[in-house]
Short mmCIF file of C-alpha atoms in Angstrom, two decimals:
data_model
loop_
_atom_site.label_atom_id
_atom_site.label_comp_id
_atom_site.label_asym_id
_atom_site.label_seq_id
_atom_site.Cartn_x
_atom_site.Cartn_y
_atom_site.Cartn_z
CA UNK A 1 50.28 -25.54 -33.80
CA UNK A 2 46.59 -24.62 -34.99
CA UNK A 3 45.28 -25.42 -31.32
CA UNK A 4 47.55 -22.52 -29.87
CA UNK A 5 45.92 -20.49 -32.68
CA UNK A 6 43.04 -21.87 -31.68
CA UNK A 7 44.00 -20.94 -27.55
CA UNK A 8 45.40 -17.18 -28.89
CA UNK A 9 42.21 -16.52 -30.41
CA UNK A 10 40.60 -17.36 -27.34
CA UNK A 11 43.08 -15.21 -24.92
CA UNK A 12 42.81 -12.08 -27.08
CA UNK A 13 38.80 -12.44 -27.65
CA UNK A 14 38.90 -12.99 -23.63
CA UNK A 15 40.91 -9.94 -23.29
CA UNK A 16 39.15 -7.42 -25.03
CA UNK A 17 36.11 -8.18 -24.21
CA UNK A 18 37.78 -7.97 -20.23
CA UNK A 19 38.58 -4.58 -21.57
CA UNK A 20 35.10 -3.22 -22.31
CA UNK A 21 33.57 -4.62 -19.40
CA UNK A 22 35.65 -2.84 -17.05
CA UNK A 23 35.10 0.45 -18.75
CA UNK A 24 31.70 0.21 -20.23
CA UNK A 25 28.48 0.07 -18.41
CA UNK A 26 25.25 -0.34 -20.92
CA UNK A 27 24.18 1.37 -22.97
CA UNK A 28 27.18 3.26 -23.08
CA UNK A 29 28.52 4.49 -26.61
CA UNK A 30 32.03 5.30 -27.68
CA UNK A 31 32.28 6.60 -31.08
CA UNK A 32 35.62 5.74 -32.35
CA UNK A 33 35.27 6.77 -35.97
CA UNK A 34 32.31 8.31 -37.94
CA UNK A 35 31.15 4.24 -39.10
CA UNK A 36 32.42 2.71 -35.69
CA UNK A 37 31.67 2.87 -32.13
CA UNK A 38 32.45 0.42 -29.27
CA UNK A 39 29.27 -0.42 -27.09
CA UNK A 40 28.24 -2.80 -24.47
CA UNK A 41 26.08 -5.55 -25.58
CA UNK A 42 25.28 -9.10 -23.86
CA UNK A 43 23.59 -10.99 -26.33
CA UNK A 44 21.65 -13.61 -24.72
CA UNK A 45 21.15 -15.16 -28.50
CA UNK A 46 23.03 -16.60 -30.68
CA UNK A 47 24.24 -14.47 -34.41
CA UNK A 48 22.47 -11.40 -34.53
CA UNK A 49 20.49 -12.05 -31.68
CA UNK A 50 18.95 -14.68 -33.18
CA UNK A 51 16.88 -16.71 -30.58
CA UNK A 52 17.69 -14.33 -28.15
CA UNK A 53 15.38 -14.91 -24.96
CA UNK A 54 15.09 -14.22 -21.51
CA UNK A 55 14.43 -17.52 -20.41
CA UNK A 56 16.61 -18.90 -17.77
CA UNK A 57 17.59 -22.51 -19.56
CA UNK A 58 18.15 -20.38 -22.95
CA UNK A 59 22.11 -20.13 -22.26
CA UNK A 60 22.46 -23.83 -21.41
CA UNK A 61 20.74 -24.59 -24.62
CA UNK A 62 23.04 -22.39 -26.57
CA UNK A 63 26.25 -23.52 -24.72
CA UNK A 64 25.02 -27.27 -25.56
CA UNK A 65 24.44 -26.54 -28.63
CA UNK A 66 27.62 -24.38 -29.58
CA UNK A 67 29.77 -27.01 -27.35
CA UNK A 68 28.58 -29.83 -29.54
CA UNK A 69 29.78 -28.01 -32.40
CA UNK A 70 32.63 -26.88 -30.68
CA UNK A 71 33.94 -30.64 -30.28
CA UNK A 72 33.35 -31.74 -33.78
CA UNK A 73 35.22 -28.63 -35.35
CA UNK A 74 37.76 -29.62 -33.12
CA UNK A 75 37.87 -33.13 -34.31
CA UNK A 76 37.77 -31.99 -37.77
CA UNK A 77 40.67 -30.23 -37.02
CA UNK A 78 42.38 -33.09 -35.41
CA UNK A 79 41.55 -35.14 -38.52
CA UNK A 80 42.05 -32.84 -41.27
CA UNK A 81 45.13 -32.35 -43.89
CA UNK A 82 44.70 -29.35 -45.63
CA UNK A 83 46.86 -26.38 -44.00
CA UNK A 84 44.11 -23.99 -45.06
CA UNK A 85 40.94 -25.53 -43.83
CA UNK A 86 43.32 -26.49 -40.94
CA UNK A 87 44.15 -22.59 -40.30
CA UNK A 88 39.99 -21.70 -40.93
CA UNK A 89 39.10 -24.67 -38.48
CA UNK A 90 41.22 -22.90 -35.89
CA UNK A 91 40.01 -19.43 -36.14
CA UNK A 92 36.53 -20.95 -35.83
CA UNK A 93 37.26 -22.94 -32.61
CA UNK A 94 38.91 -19.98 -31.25
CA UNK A 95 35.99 -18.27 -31.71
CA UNK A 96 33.51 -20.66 -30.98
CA UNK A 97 35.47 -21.06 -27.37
CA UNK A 98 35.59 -17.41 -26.40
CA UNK A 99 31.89 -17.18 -26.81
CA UNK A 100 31.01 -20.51 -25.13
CA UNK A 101 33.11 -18.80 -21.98
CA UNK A 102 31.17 -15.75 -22.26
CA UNK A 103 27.45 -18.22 -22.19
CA UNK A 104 29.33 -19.96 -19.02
CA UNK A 105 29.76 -16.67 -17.58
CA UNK A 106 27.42 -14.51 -18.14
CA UNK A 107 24.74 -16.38 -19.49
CA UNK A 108 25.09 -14.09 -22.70
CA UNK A 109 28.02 -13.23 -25.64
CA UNK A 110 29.77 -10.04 -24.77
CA UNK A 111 29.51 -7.80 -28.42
CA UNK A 112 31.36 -4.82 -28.34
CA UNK A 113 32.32 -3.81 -32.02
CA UNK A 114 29.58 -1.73 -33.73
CA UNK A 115 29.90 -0.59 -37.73
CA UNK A 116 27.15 1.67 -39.00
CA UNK A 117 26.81 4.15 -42.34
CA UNK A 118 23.96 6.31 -43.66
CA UNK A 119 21.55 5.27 -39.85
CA UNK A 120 22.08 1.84 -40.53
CA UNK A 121 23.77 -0.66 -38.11
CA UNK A 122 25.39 -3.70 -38.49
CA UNK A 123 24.56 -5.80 -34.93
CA UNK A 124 27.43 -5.72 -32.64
CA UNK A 125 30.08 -8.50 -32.69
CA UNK A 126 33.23 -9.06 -30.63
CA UNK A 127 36.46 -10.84 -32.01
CA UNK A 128 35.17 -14.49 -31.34
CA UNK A 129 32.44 -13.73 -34.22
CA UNK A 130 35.20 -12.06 -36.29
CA UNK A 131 37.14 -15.49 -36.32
CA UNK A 132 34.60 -17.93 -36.74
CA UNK A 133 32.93 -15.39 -40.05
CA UNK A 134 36.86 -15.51 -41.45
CA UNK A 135 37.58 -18.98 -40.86
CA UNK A 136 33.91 -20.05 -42.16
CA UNK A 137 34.69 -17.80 -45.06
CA UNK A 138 37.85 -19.24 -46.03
CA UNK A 139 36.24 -22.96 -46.02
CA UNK A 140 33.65 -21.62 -48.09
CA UNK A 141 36.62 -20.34 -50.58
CA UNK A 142 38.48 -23.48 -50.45
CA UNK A 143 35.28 -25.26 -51.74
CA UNK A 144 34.08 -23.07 -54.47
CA UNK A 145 37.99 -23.22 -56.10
CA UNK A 146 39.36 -25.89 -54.20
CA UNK A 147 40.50 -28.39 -57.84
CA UNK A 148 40.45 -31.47 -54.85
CA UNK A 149 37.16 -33.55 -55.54
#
């Protein structure tokens, strides 16, 4: 059950990012509501652009990298009895997927979600980095008030 979670996270993160790239062409801007716009961004780093370089290995590096991960969140998953951290350990290989198909792609994360207030703005995400921040989140919970030693 928590890998089709996993595989729906991955089909709707696939999909609307699909969606902005056929109707988006950089640096287009569609402001949505007065603190949100939906943008065009391929983020050749990792969060927040973070090691973000131009270099042509950088991609494999990061799909390496995230892939490794990617396998042992999925074996912690496999291994795993807690419903909760089960459900969080989804959402974050869901993620983690959509955005290692993006790097196999297009050698870059498609972000398309942009919050701002007051000239500020948060960096652009995409629902892959929406999962994986909830599902890291609620582990984070669980061991703060988890009573389980």
């Amino acid at each position: 059950m928590f890998y089709i979670i996993a595989l729906l996270i991955v089909i709707f993160d696939q999909l609307t990012k699909a969606i902005v790239l056929s109707n988006f062409t950089p640096p287009a801007v569609l402001p949505v509501f007065p603190f949100f716009n939906l943008v065009l961004v391929m983020n050749k780093g990792v969060s927040f652009s973070m090691f973000s370089s131009d270099a042509e290995w950088m991609p494999w590096v990061l799909t390496g990298v995230g892939s490794s991960i990617t396998i042992g969140i999925a074996y912690w998953l496999y291994i795993e009895k807690n419903i909760l951290i089960k459900t969080a350990l989804a959402l974050i290989l869901g993620g983690a997927i959509g955005n290692i198909i993006d790097r196999i792609r297009f050698g870059a994360v498609v972000d398309f979600l942009d919050f701002h207030a007051f000239g500020y703005h948060w960096p652009s995400f995409n629902i892959a980095d929406t999962m994986i921040c909830i599902g890291v989140a609620i582990i984070i919970i669980q061991a703060i008030f988890s009573k389980e030693k």
